[in-house]
XYZ file of N, CA, C and O in Angstrom:
404
model
N -9.676 -106.225 97.277
C -9.006 -105.151 96.585
C -8.877 -103.973 97.539
O -9.812 -103.611 98.224
N -7.708 -103.357 97.549
C -7.454 -102.206 98.399
C -7.768 -100.934 97.646
O -7.360 -100.765 96.501
N -8.465 -100.032 98.288
C -8.767 -98.749 97.679
C -7.743 -97.726 98.139
O -7.467 -97.598 99.320
N -7.172 -97.014 97.198
C -6.202 -95.970 97.511
C -6.868 -94.643 97.226
O -7.156 -94.318 96.079
N -7.113 -93.892 98.263
C -7.811 -92.637 98.109
C -6.831 -91.481 97.977
O -5.925 -91.336 98.783
N -7.008 -90.626 96.971
C -6.130 -89.476 96.811
C -6.549 -88.313 97.706
O -6.686 -87.190 97.259
N -6.759 -88.597 98.972
C -7.181 -87.592 99.934
C -5.981 -86.776 100.369
O -4.890 -87.307 100.556
N -6.174 -85.488 100.542
C -5.091 -84.643 101.032
C -4.804 -84.993 102.481
O -5.715 -85.040 103.308
N -3.534 -85.235 102.803
C -3.190 -85.598 104.175
C -3.364 -84.418 105.128
O -3.256 -83.263 104.726
N -3.631 -84.750 106.372
C -3.741 -83.729 107.408
C -2.868 -84.145 108.575
O -2.410 -85.271 108.651
N -2.619 -83.236 109.492
C -1.833 -83.555 110.670
C -0.472 -82.881 110.630
O -0.143 -82.129 109.714
N 0.336 -83.174 111.642
C 1.624 -82.491 111.784
C 2.630 -82.874 110.703
O 3.560 -82.133 110.449
N 2.439 -84.003 110.046
C 3.372 -84.413 108.997
C 2.910 -84.020 107.598
O 3.662 -84.174 106.637
N 1.697 -83.515 107.469
C 1.172 -83.169 106.147
C 2.068 -82.140 105.468
O 2.508 -81.168 106.080
N 2.350 -82.361 104.196
C 3.155 -81.435 103.411
C 2.209 -80.409 102.791
O 1.362 -80.758 101.972
N 2.358 -79.154 103.201
C 1.513 -78.080 102.692
C 2.088 -77.534 101.385
O 3.305 -77.522 101.187
N 1.201 -77.101 100.518
C 1.636 -76.562 99.228
C 2.510 -75.325 99.383
O 3.371 -75.074 98.553
N 2.288 -74.563 100.441
C 2.981 -73.286 100.592
C 4.154 -73.322 101.577
O 4.785 -72.296 101.815
N 4.471 -74.473 102.122
C 5.582 -74.500 103.074
C 6.896 -74.376 102.318
O 7.035 -74.843 101.197
N 7.871 -73.722 102.958
C 9.136 -73.445 102.285
C 10.271 -74.331 102.773
O 11.378 -74.259 102.247
N 10.027 -75.137 103.762
C 11.022 -76.063 104.288
C 10.336 -77.114 105.134
O 9.157 -77.003 105.451
N 11.088 -78.144 105.482
C 10.545 -79.203 106.332
C 10.367 -78.670 107.751
O 11.232 -77.961 108.260
N 9.264 -79.031 108.395
C 9.041 -78.643 109.785
C 9.905 -79.520 110.691
O 10.474 -80.528 110.248
N 9.957 -79.172 111.950
C 10.736 -79.964 112.913
C 10.211 -81.400 112.995
O 10.991 -82.351 113.011
N 8.889 -81.562 113.019
C 8.302 -82.904 113.087
C 8.586 -83.692 111.806
O 8.867 -84.889 111.848
N 8.514 -83.023 110.666
C 8.798 -83.695 109.400
C 10.266 -84.104 109.326
O 10.580 -85.196 108.855
N 11.168 -83.248 109.807
C 12.597 -83.587 109.811
C 12.860 -84.821 110.680
O 13.643 -85.692 110.306
N 12.186 -84.900 111.829
C 12.334 -86.073 112.691
C 11.845 -87.326 111.970
O 12.468 -88.388 112.053
N 10.763 -87.204 111.226
C 10.234 -88.346 110.477
C 11.174 -88.723 109.332
O 11.353 -89.912 109.035
N 11.791 -87.741 108.691
C 12.759 -88.026 107.627
C 13.932 -88.837 108.172
O 14.430 -89.745 107.508
N 14.367 -88.515 109.383
C 15.438 -89.284 110.020
C 14.987 -90.726 110.228
O 15.733 -91.672 109.964
N 13.746 -90.905 110.663
C 13.226 -92.244 110.929
C 13.118 -93.088 109.663
O 13.211 -94.306 109.731
N 12.908 -92.447 108.517
C 12.797 -93.226 107.280
C 14.145 -93.329 106.552
O 14.206 -93.727 105.400
N 15.228 -92.954 107.257
C 16.562 -93.211 106.746
C 17.241 -92.078 106.006
O 18.232 -92.297 105.322
N 16.727 -90.868 106.122
C 17.311 -89.751 105.389
C 18.154 -88.838 106.273
O 18.340 -87.672 105.966
N 18.705 -89.387 107.343
C 19.500 -88.589 108.276
C 20.793 -88.064 107.659
O 21.324 -87.056 108.097
N 21.307 -88.721 106.623
C 22.546 -88.285 105.976
C 22.297 -87.440 104.729
O 23.243 -86.946 104.133
N 21.053 -87.282 104.340
C 20.748 -86.567 103.097
C 21.098 -85.084 103.215
O 20.779 -84.443 104.210
N 21.765 -84.543 102.197
C 22.097 -83.121 102.206
C 20.838 -82.248 102.184
O 19.801 -82.636 101.629
N 20.939 -81.078 102.778
C 19.807 -80.152 102.857
C 19.255 -79.815 101.469
O 18.037 -79.718 101.282
N 20.133 -79.649 100.496
C 19.676 -79.315 99.143
C 18.833 -80.444 98.552
O 17.801 -80.192 97.908
N 19.244 -81.694 98.770
C 18.467 -82.834 98.273
C 17.115 -82.913 98.975
O 16.102 -83.221 98.348
N 17.099 -82.618 100.264
C 15.831 -82.620 101.001
C 14.906 -81.512 100.505
O 13.688 -81.683 100.462
N 15.474 -80.381 100.113
C 14.662 -79.297 99.548
C 14.038 -79.716 98.222
O 12.870 -79.432 97.957
N 14.822 -80.403 97.406
C 14.300 -80.903 96.129
C 13.195 -81.931 96.390
O 12.152 -81.923 95.720
N 13.387 -82.780 97.382
C 12.370 -83.777 97.731
C 11.074 -83.096 98.168
O 9.988 -83.495 97.740
N 11.182 -82.054 98.978
C 9.992 -81.299 99.392
C 9.279 -80.744 98.165
O 8.055 -80.849 98.040
N 10.042 -80.181 97.252
C 9.453 -79.628 96.028
C 8.692 -80.704 95.245
O 7.569 -80.482 94.791
N 9.293 -81.879 95.088
C 8.629 -82.976 94.377
C 7.351 -83.417 95.082
O 6.340 -83.688 94.434
N 7.387 -83.492 96.401
C 6.195 -83.874 97.158
C 5.079 -82.857 96.933
O 3.918 -83.220 96.725
N 5.440 -81.582 96.972
C 4.444 -80.528 96.764
C 3.928 -80.539 95.324
O 2.725 -80.429 95.090
N 4.828 -80.654 94.377
C 4.472 -80.589 92.963
C 3.568 -81.740 92.541
O 2.643 -81.568 91.758
N 3.835 -82.922 93.076
C 3.065 -84.108 92.679
C 1.880 -84.382 93.591
O 0.997 -85.157 93.239
N 1.887 -83.774 94.789
C 0.829 -84.062 95.752
C 0.988 -85.433 96.398
O 0.049 -85.970 96.971
N 2.183 -86.017 96.306
C 2.438 -87.326 96.893
C 2.853 -87.171 98.354
O 3.508 -86.204 98.728
N 2.478 -88.156 99.154
C 2.727 -88.146 100.590
C 3.858 -89.119 100.930
O 3.691 -90.328 100.829
N 5.019 -88.588 101.342
C 6.133 -89.491 101.651
C 5.866 -90.374 102.869
O 6.419 -91.462 102.978
N 5.013 -89.944 103.773
C 4.730 -90.703 104.996
C 3.780 -91.861 104.699
O 3.771 -92.849 105.430
N 3.010 -91.753 103.619
C 2.124 -92.847 103.195
C 2.827 -93.748 102.187
O 2.194 -94.592 101.550
N 4.136 -93.522 102.020
C 4.969 -94.336 101.132
C 4.510 -94.265 99.676
O 4.535 -95.242 98.947
N 4.103 -93.066 99.270
C 3.715 -92.845 97.887
C 4.894 -92.363 97.047
O 4.901 -92.522 95.835
N 5.892 -91.766 97.709
C 7.068 -91.245 97.035
C 8.256 -91.417 97.983
O 8.091 -91.338 99.210
N 9.406 -91.720 97.418
C 10.598 -91.980 98.227
C 11.781 -91.153 97.732
O 11.886 -90.864 96.530
N 12.690 -90.842 98.633
C 14.009 -90.357 98.266
C 14.975 -91.424 98.760
O 14.999 -91.740 99.954
N 15.732 -91.992 97.832
C 16.573 -93.135 98.149
C 18.027 -92.788 97.872
O 18.353 -92.280 96.791
N 18.879 -93.083 98.851
C 20.310 -92.865 98.691
C 20.993 -94.141 98.225
O 20.778 -95.204 98.795
N 21.802 -94.002 97.189
C 22.560 -95.140 96.666
C 24.015 -94.725 96.498
O 24.298 -93.582 96.124
N 24.905 -95.641 96.739
C 26.329 -95.350 96.637
C 26.715 -95.157 95.178
O 26.399 -95.967 94.312
N 27.401 -94.067 94.882
C 27.919 -93.769 93.557
C 29.427 -93.977 93.600
O 30.150 -93.200 94.246
N 29.910 -95.033 92.958
C 31.325 -95.372 92.987
C 32.216 -94.310 92.366
O 33.321 -94.065 92.835
N 31.731 -93.677 91.307
C 32.532 -92.623 90.675
C 32.720 -91.438 91.598
O 33.816 -90.900 91.718
N 31.646 -91.017 92.208
C 31.697 -89.842 93.088
C 32.199 -90.202 94.483
O 32.510 -89.322 95.275
N 32.235 -91.514 94.769
C 32.613 -91.987 96.109
C 31.746 -91.326 97.183
O 32.237 -90.889 98.224
N 30.456 -91.245 96.888
C 29.501 -90.627 97.807
C 28.114 -91.196 97.534
O 27.859 -91.773 96.473
N 27.245 -91.024 98.490
C 25.863 -91.440 98.321
C 25.139 -90.370 97.505
O 25.260 -89.183 97.779
N 24.413 -90.780 96.481
C 23.620 -89.885 95.649
C 22.152 -90.220 95.869
O 21.782 -91.392 95.976
N 21.328 -89.223 95.923
C 19.908 -89.408 96.210
C 19.069 -89.221 94.951
O 19.313 -88.313 94.158
N 18.095 -90.115 94.798
C 17.138 -90.014 93.708
C 15.734 -90.089 94.292
O 15.522 -90.625 95.388
N 14.793 -89.555 93.560
C 13.398 -89.562 93.993
C 12.640 -90.511 93.082
O 12.813 -90.476 91.862
N 11.840 -91.370 93.686
C 11.039 -92.290 92.882
C 9.662 -92.481 93.488
O 9.480 -92.404 94.698
N 8.720 -92.712 92.621
C 7.341 -92.919 93.014
C 7.119 -94.396 93.309
O 7.691 -95.262 92.643
N 6.287 -94.689 94.292
C 5.935 -96.082 94.589
C 4.742 -96.497 93.730
O 4.094 -95.664 93.085
N 4.425 -97.753 93.750
C 3.259 -98.233 93.010
C 1.993 -97.568 93.526
O 1.098 -97.226 92.745
N 1.907 -97.319 94.843
C 0.735 -96.625 95.387
C 0.651 -95.202 94.847
O -0.439 -94.697 94.560
N 1.796 -94.548 94.699
C 1.818 -93.209 94.113
C 1.321 -93.223 92.679
O 0.533 -92.363 92.266
N 1.777 -94.211 91.907
C 1.320 -94.314 90.522
C -0.184 -94.590 90.451
O -0.867 -94.079 89.566
N -0.692 -95.367 91.381
C -2.138 -95.638 91.396
C -2.928 -94.368 91.686
O -4.004 -94.154 91.125
N -2.393 -93.525 92.559
C -3.077 -92.264 92.865
C -3.073 -91.360 91.636
O -4.080 -90.723 91.324
N -1.957 -91.306 90.936
C -1.896 -90.522 89.698
C -2.944 -91.045 88.720
O -3.665 -90.265 88.085
N -3.058 -92.348 88.617
C -4.052 -92.943 87.715
C -5.469 -92.600 88.160
O -6.324 -92.268 87.328
N -5.736 -92.651 89.459
C -7.063 -92.289 89.959
C -7.389 -90.837 89.645
O -8.513 -90.513 89.282
N -6.419 -89.971 89.797
C -6.625 -88.546 89.517
C -6.967 -88.306 88.056
O -7.627 -87.330 87.719
N -6.537 -89.189 87.176
C -6.818 -89.039 85.747
C -8.273 -89.404 85.431
O -8.734 -89.134 84.326
N -8.943 -90.042 86.369
C -10.325 -90.519 86.204
C -10.440 -91.575 85.105
O -11.504 -91.808 84.571
N -9.328 -92.214 84.766
C -9.354 -93.279 83.773
C -8.906 -94.608 84.368
O -8.810 -95.602 83.669
N -8.647 -94.611 85.671
C -8.189 -95.822 86.355
C -9.380 -96.719 86.626
O -10.328 -96.314 87.293
N -9.340 -97.918 86.115
C -10.464 -98.844 86.258
C -10.299 -99.728 87.484
O -11.093 -100.632 87.700
N -9.272 -99.469 88.289
C -9.052 -100.282 89.477
C -8.162 -101.468 89.151
O -7.580 -101.557 88.079
N -8.105 -102.379 90.112
C -7.272 -103.559 89.922
C -8.012 -104.775 90.453
O -8.900 -104.650 91.265
N -7.618 -105.915 89.958
C -8.215 -107.151 90.435
C -7.268 -107.796 91.410
O -6.070 -107.521 91.417
N -7.812 -108.665 92.223
C -6.982 -109.340 93.237
C -6.016 -110.306 92.631
O -6.137 -110.834 91.601
């Protein structure tokens, strides 16, 4: 069984509660995970969600995913939590009994 610890991330990619925008290193990492075409406003919303939920996008706990919208004829971005993110939320509730293999 894998243990998922809700530890606050540290380092140059850590998302701080008080930061007002993505740092240069974080922007480079966003490009690497496929968000090079994402509009600045969508990236700002993503930062807000990461801060608000305490989820770490670099640990793959939360994602911003672009999908083609045929009506708008443009890529639209949505934010979604991964299963690891949901497990951390459950651990934070102190009611998570873990998982079996």
